[in-house]
C-alpha positions as semicolon CSV with decimal commas, in nm:
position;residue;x (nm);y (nm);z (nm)
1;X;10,348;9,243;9,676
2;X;10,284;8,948;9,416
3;X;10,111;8,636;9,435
4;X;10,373;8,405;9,646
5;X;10,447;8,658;9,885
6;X;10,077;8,776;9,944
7;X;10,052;8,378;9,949
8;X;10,284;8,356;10,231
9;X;10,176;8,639;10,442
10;X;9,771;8,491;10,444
11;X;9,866;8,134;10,517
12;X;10,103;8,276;10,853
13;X;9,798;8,540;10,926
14;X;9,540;8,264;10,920
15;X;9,791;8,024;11,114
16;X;9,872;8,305;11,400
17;X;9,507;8,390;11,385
18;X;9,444;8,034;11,477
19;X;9,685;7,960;11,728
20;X;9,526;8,163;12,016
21;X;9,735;8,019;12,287
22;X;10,068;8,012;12,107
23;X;10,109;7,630;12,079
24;X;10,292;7,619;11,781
25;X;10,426;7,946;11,786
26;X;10,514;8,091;12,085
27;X;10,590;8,423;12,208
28;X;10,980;8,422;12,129
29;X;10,904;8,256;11,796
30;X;10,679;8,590;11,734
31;X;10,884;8,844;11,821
32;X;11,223;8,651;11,702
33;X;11,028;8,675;11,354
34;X;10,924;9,038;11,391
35;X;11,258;9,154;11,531
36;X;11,459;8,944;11,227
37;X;11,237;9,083;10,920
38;X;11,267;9,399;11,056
39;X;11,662;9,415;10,997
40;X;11,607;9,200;10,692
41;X;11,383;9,480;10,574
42;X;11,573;9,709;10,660
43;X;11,900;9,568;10,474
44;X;11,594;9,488;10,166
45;X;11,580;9,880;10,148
46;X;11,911;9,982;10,171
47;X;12,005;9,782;9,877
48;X;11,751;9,898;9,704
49;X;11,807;10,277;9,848
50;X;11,430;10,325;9,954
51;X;11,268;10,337;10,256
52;X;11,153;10,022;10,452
53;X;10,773;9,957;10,365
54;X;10,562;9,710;10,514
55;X;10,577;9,522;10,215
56;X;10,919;9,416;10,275
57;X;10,883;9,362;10,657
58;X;10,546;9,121;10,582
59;X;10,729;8,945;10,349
60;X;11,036;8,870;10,549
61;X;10,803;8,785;10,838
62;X;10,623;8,561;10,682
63;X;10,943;8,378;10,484
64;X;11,046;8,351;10,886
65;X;10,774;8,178;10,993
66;X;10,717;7,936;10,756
67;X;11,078;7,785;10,741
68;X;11,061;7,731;11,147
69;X;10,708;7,587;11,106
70;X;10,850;7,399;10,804
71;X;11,177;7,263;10,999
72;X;10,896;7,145;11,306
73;X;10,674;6,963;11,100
74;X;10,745;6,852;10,747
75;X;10,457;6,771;10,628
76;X;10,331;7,156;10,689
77;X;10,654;7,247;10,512
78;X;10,579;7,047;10,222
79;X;10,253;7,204;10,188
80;X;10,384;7,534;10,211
81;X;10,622;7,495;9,936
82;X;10,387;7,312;9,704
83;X;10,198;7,502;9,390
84;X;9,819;7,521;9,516
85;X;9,566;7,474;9,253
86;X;9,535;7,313;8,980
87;X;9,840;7,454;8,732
88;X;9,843;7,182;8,446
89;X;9,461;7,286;8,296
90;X;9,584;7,631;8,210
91;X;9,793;7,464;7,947
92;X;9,597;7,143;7,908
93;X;9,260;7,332;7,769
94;X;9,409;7,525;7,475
95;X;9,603;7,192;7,364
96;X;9,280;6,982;7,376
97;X;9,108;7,230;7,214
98;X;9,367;7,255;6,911
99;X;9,317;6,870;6,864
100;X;8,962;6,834;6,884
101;X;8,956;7,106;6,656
102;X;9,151;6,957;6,398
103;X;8,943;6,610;6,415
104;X;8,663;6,833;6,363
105;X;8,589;6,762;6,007
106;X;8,616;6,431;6,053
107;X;8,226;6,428;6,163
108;X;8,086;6,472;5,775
109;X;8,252;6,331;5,515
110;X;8,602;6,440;5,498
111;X;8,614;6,451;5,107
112;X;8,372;6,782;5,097
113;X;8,355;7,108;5,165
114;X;7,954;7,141;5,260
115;X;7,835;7,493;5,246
116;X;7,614;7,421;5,525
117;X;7,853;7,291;5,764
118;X;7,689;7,280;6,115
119;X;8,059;7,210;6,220
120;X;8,189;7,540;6,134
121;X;7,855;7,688;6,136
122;X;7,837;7,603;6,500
123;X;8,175;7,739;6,580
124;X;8,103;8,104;6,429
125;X;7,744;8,115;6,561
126;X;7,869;8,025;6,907
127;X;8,133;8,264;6,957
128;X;7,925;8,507;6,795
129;X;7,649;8,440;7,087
130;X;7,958;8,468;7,350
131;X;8,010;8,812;7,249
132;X;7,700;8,937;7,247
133;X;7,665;8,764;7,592
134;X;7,970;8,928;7,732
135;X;7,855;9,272;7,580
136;X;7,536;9,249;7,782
137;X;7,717;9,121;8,092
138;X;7,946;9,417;8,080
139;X;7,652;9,636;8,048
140;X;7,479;9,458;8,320
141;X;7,793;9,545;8,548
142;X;7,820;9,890;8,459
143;X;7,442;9,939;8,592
144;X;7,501;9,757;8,918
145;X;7,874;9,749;8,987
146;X;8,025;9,511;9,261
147;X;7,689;9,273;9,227
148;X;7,813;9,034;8,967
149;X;8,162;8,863;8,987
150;X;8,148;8,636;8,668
151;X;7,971;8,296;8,544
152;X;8,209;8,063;8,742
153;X;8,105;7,941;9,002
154;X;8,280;7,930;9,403
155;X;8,361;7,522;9,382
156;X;8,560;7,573;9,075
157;X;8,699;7,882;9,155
158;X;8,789;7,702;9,499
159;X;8,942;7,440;9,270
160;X;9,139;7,622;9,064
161;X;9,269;7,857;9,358
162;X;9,388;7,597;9,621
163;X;9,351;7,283;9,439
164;X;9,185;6,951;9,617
165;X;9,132;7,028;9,940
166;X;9,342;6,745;10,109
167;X;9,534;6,868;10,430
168;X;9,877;6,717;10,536
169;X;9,777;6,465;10,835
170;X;9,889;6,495;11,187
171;X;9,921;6,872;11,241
172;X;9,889;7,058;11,537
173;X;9,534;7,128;11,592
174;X;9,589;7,479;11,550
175;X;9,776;7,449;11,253
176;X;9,526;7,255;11,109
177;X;9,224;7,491;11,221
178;X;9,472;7,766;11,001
179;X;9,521;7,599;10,708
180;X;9,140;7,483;10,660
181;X;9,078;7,886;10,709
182;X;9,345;7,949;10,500
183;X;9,186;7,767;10,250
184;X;8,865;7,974;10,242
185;X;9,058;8,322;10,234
186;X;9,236;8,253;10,008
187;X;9,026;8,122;9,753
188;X;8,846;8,490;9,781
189;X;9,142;8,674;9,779
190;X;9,291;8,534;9,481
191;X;8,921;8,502;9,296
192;X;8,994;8,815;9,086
193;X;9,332;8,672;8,983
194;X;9,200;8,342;8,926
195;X;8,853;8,465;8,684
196;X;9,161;8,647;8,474
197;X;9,340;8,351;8,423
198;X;9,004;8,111;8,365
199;X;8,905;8,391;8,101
200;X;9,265;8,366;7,914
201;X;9,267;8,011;7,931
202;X;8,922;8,002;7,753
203;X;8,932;8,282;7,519
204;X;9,253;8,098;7,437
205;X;9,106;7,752;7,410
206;X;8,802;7,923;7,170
207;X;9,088;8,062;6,933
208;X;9,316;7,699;6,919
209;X;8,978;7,495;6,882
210;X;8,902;7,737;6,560
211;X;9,266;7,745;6,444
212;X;9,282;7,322;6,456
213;X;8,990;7,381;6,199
214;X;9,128;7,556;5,993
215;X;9,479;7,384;5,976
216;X;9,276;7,063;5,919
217;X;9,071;7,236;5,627
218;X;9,389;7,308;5,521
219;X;9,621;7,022;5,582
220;X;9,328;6,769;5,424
221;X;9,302;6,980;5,089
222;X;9,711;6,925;5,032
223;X;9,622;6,579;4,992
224;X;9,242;6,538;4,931
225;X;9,054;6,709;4,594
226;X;8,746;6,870;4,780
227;X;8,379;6,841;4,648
228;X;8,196;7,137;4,759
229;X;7,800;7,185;4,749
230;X;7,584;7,224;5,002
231;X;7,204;7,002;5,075
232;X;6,920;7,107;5,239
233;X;6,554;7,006;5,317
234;X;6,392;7,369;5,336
235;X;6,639;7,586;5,260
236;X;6,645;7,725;4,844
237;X;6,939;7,862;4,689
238;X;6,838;8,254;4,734
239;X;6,832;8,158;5,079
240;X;7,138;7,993;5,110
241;X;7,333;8,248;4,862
242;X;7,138;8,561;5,105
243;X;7,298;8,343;5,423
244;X;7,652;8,309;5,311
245;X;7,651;8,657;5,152
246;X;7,624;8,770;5,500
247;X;7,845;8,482;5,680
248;X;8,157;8,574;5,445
249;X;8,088;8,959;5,359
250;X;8,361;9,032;5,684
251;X;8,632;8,815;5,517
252;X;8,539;8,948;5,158
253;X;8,567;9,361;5,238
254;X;8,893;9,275;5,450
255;X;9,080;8,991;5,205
256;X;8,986;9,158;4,842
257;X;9,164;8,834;4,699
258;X;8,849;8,654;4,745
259;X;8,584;8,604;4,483
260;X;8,248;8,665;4,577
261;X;8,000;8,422;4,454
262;X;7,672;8,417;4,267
263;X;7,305;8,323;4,277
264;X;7,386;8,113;3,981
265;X;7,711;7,971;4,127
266;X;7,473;7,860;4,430
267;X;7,238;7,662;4,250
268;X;7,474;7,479;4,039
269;X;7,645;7,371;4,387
270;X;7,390;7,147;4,456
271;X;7,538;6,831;4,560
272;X;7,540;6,573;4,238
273;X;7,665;6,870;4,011
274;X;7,970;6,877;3,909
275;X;8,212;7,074;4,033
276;X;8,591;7,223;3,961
277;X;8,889;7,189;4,214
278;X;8,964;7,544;4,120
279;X;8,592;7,628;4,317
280;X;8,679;7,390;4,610
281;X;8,992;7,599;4,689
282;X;8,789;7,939;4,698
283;X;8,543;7,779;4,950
284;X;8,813;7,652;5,184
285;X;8,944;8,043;5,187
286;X;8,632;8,155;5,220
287;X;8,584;7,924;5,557
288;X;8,926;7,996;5,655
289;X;8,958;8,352;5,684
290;X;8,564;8,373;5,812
291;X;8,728;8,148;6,135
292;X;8,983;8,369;6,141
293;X;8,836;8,686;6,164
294;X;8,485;8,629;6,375
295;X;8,683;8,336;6,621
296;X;9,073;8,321;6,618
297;X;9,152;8,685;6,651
298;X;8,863;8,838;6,866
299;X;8,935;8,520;7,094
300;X;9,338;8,556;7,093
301;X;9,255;8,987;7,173
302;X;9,070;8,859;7,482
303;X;9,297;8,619;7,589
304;X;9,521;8,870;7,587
305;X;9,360;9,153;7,766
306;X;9,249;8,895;8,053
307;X;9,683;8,753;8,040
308;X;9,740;9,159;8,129
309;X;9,461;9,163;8,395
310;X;9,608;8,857;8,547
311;X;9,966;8,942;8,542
312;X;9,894;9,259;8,681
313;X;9,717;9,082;8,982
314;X;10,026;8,853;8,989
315;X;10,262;9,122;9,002
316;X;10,041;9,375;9,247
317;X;9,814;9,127;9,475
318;X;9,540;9,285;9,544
319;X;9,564;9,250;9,920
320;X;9,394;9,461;10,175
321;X;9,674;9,589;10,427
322;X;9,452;9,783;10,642
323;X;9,348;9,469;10,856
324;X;9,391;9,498;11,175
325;X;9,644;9,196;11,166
326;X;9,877;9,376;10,907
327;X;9,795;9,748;11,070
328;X;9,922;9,617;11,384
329;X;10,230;9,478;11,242
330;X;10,297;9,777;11,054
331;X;10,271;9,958;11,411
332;X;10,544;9,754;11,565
333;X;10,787;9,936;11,225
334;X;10,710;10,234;11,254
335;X;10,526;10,205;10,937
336;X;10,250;10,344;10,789
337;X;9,989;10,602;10,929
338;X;9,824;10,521;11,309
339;X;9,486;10,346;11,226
340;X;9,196;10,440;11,325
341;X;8,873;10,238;11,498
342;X;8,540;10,438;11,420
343;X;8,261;10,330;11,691
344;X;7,899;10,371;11,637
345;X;7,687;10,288;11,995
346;X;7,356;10,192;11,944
347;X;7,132;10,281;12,174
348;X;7,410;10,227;12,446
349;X;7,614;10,515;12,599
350;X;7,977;10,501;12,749
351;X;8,103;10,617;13,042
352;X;8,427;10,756;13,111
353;X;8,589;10,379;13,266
354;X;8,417;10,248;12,882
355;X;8,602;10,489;12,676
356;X;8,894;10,434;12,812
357;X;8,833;9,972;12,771
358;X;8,771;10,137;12,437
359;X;9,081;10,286;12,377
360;X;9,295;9,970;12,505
361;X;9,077;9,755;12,285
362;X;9,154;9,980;11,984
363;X;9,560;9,945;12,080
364;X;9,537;9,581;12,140
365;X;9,400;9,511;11,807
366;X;9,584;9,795;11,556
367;X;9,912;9,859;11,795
368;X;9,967;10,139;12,045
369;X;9,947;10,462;11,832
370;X;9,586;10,322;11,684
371;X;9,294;10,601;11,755
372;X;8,955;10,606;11,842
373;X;8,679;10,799;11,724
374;X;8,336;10,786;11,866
375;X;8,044;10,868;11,731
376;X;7,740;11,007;11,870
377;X;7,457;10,689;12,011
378;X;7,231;10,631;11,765
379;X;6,869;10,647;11,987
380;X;6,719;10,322;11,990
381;X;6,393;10,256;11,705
382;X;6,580;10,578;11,508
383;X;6,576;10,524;11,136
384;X;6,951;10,410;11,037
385;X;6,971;10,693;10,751
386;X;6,803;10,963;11,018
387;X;7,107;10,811;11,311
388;X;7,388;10,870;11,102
389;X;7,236;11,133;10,897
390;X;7,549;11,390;11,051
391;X;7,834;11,053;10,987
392;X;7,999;11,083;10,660
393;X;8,025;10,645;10,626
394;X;8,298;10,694;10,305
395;X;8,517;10,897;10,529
396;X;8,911;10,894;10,423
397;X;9,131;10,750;10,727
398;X;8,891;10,508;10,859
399;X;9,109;10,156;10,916
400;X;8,718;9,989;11,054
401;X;8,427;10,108;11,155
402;X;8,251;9,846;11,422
403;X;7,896;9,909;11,569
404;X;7,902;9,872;11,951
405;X;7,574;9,674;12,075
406;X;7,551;9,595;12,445
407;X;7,508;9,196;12,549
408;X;7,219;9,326;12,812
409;X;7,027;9,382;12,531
410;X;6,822;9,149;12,312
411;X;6,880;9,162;11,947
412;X;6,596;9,238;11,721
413;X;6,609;9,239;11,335
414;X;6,394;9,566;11,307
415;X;6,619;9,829;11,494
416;X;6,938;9,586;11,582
417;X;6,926;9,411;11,201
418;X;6,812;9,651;11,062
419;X;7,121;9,881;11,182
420;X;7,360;9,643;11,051
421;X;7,236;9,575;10,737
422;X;7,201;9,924;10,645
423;X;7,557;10,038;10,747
424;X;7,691;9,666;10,532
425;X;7,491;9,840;10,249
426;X;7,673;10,132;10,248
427;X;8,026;10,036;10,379
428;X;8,205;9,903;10,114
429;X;8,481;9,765;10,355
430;X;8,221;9,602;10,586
431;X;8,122;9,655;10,941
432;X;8,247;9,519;11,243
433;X;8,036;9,435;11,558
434;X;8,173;9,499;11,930
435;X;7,919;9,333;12,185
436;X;7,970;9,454;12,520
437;X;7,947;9,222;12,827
438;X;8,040;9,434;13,105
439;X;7,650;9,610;13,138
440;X;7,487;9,233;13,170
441;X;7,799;9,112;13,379
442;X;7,713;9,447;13,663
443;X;7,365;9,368;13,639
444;X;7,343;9,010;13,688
445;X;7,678;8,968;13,874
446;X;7,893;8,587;13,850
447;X;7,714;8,352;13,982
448;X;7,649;7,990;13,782
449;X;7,335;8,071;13,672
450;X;7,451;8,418;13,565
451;X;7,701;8,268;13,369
452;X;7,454;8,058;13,170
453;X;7,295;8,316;13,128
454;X;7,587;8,526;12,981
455;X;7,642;8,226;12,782
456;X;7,275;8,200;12,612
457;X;7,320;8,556;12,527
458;X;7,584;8,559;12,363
459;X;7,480;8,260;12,147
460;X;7,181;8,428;12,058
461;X;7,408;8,757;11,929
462;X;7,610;8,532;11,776
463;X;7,325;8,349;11,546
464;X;7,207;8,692;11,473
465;X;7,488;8,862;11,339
466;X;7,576;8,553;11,119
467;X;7,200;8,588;11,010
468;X;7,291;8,946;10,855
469;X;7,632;8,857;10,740
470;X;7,905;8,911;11,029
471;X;8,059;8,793;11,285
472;X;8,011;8,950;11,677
473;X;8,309;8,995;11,826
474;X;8,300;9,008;12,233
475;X;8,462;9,247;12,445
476;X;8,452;9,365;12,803
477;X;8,521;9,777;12,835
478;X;8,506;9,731;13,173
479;X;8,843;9,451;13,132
480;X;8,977;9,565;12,817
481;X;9,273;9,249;12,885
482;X;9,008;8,953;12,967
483;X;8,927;8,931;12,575
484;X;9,246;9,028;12,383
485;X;9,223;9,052;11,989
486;X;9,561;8,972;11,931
487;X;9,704;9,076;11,578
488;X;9,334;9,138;11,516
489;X;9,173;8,762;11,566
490;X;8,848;8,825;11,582
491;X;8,795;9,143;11,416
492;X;8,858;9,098;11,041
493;X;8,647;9,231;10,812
494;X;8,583;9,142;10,416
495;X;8,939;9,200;10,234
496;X;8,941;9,442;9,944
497;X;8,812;9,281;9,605
């Protein structure tokens, strides 16, 4: 799946996601989609004489849905067809960075070549630093992998990913409420793709500032007789001759056609000596192939290792099928495996009426052939590592594992939180939370104040599992139907990064 199509198929989940009651698309509009990409899929694979995937039948979905969304409201089809983020700096950078290179020299006098240029002096030390940075930042993320993501920050990535964040006017409300969380997912889904191409389009701006340097160095000397020498307040010539020995000894060993220089040579470069065009050329070599080597072609190697990374995103989105949106889709084909809804009770046991709320919940959200498995109750107070000491958490299979509190009790962050944050810790797909009302619903019963009460509850869960980094997601076992997690609303889970 590449980057449009995984494009298209987040913008209809988040838009079907949002549209609970089916005011913009209704039932027949769903199904007429479904039932269409399915023969569209199925003609996709014939052509291509392989088997229909769910890659093809998302796509064609999707493709579906946005042309009758786009043919209903035009400005929501004009958004759909339009580029998001911002396409022009990829291009823009490296070309602004070739020109102010080649003005560079314009800053000291442009009749010289001065030893000492801070100019160029800047450029190598800088990209020197880089590297050394990106060496230790590497090293940094080989100790403690999946903790750090990169320097840029989530506004620009946000930026570059979906552009400015300006909505077409006068949509549906529900539309509207799917495009703004469009928005968010997909600036996190496409953040790996997006670092790749912010890394080329640096690396690659490093490498043209260096090379309009050089062709400047270059260009000016056609026309210009250079005096070269070099000045300095503290600095002697040993010093500077021990400096440049070292700044030029990489373009020396690899380019044996340029002279080396001498202590002597130093000192009589002293600015107000005279000097010889003949030892104005050698300098300019000397400060070309230096850029060349330590900036243009370490930078240009990068740029193109992170081009690779970020057509390969392009080409293969990264984009985590096992959701219960896109499992439950791929149910209604015929495709893919049955998933499978892992449940860990804490400190609340089911009975037989439960299991069985359970096991509608599980088809309502992943599609009839989805499975259940239940774990053992973890005892109320128990250590989280001693509870699921006998659970193997990385288990092969598992489409999402939910913890399954009950609203009749009160959350507390040492044996509740505590729960949570250990399993989000050690599940690298996340955890999702099932709060049961049916156990506070028998015991208080449906009267007004009951149902305030109900209501404050559920609040309260609700502020504490955003407090350790989910979302609760309400059910009733006892009326699997009266909360139904359509195509998954309400149960997602972090995508795979």
């Amino acid at each position: 799946m590449n980057e449009q199509v995984a494009r298209n198929v987040v913008l209809v989940r988040a838009i079907e996601s949002a549209d609970v009651n089916h005011e913009v698309l209704s039932d027949d509009d769903r199904k007429y989609a479904s039932r269409s990409a399915k023969e569209l899929a199925a003609w996709q694979a014939a052509d291509s004489k392989t088997a229909v995937t769910q890659h093809h039948f998302l796509q064609q979905r999707a493709e579906q849905i946005l042309k009758r969304l786009g043919e209903r409201s035009p400005a929501f089809g004009a958004f759909a067809r339009r580029r998001l983020g911002l396409g022009g700096v990829w291009l823009a950078l490296p070309f602004l960075a070739l020109i102010s290179g080649a003005v560079l020299d314009r800053i000291a006098d442009p009749h010289r070549v001065d030893l000492l240029s801070a100019p160029f002096l800047l450029i190598i030390g800088w990209n020197l630093l880089v590297y050394l940075g990106m060496l230790v930042w590497a090293l940094m993320s080989a100790m403690a992998p999946g903790k750090r993501h990169g320097w840029a920050g989530p506004n620009l990535l946000r930026r570059l990913s979906v552009g400015k964040a300006v909505m077409p006017r006068k949509l549906p409300k529900p539309m509207a409420e799917g495009l703004s969380v469009f928005m968010g997912e997909w600036t996190a889904l496409s953040a790996p793709l997006t670092r790749a191409r912010l890394s080329r389009t640096i690396h690659l701006s490093a490498a043209c500032f260096a090379l309009g340097a050089i062709a400047s160095l270059y260009a000016r000397g056609l026309l210009t007789q250079y005096v070269v020498g070099w000045e300095s307040t503290f600095l002697d010539g040993r010093q500077v001759h021990t400096l440049l020995s070292w700044l030029f000894m990489p373009a020396m060993n690899v380019f044996p056609f340029l002279q080396g220089f001498s202590l002597a040579e130093i000192e009589q470069l002293r600015f107000g000596r005279t000097v010889t065009a003949a030892s104005g050329e050698r300098w300019v070599h000397l400060y070309g192939a230096t850029l060349l080597l330590l900036v243009v072609l370490p930078r240009l190697l990068l740029a193109a290792l992170a081009g690779w990374r970020a057509r390969r995103l392009a080409r293969h989105f990264p984009l985590d099928l096992d959701q219960p949106y896109y499992r439950k889709l791929a149910d209604s084909i015929g495709a893919g495996t049955p998933a499978l809804l892992r449940v860990l009770p804490y400190s609340y046991t089911l009975d037989e009426a439960r299991d069985r709320g359970l096991w509608a919940i599980a088809a309502g959200a992943f599609g009839a052939q989805a499975r259940v498995q239940l774990r053992p109750t973890a005892a109320y107070g128990v250590e989280p590592k001693e509870a699921l000491r006998d659970t193997a958490l990385d288990e092969a299979g598992v489409t999402v594992t939910a913890v399954l509190f009950s609203l009749a009790a009160t959350p507390e962050k040492e044996n509740h939180g505590a729960f949570l944050d250990y399993l989000s810790k050690h599940l690298r797909r996340g955890v999702a939370v099932l709060v049961d009302e049916s156990p506070l619903l028998e015991r208080a019963g449906e009267g007004q104040g009951n149902a305030t009460r109900v209501a404050e509850r559920s609040a309260l869960w609700r502020q504490f599992c955003s407090f350790h980094g989910t979302s609760a997601t309400f059910v009733n076992l006892l009326q699997p139907d009266k909360y139904p997690l359509e195509l998954g609303a309400g149960l997602t889970l972090p995508e795979l990064r």
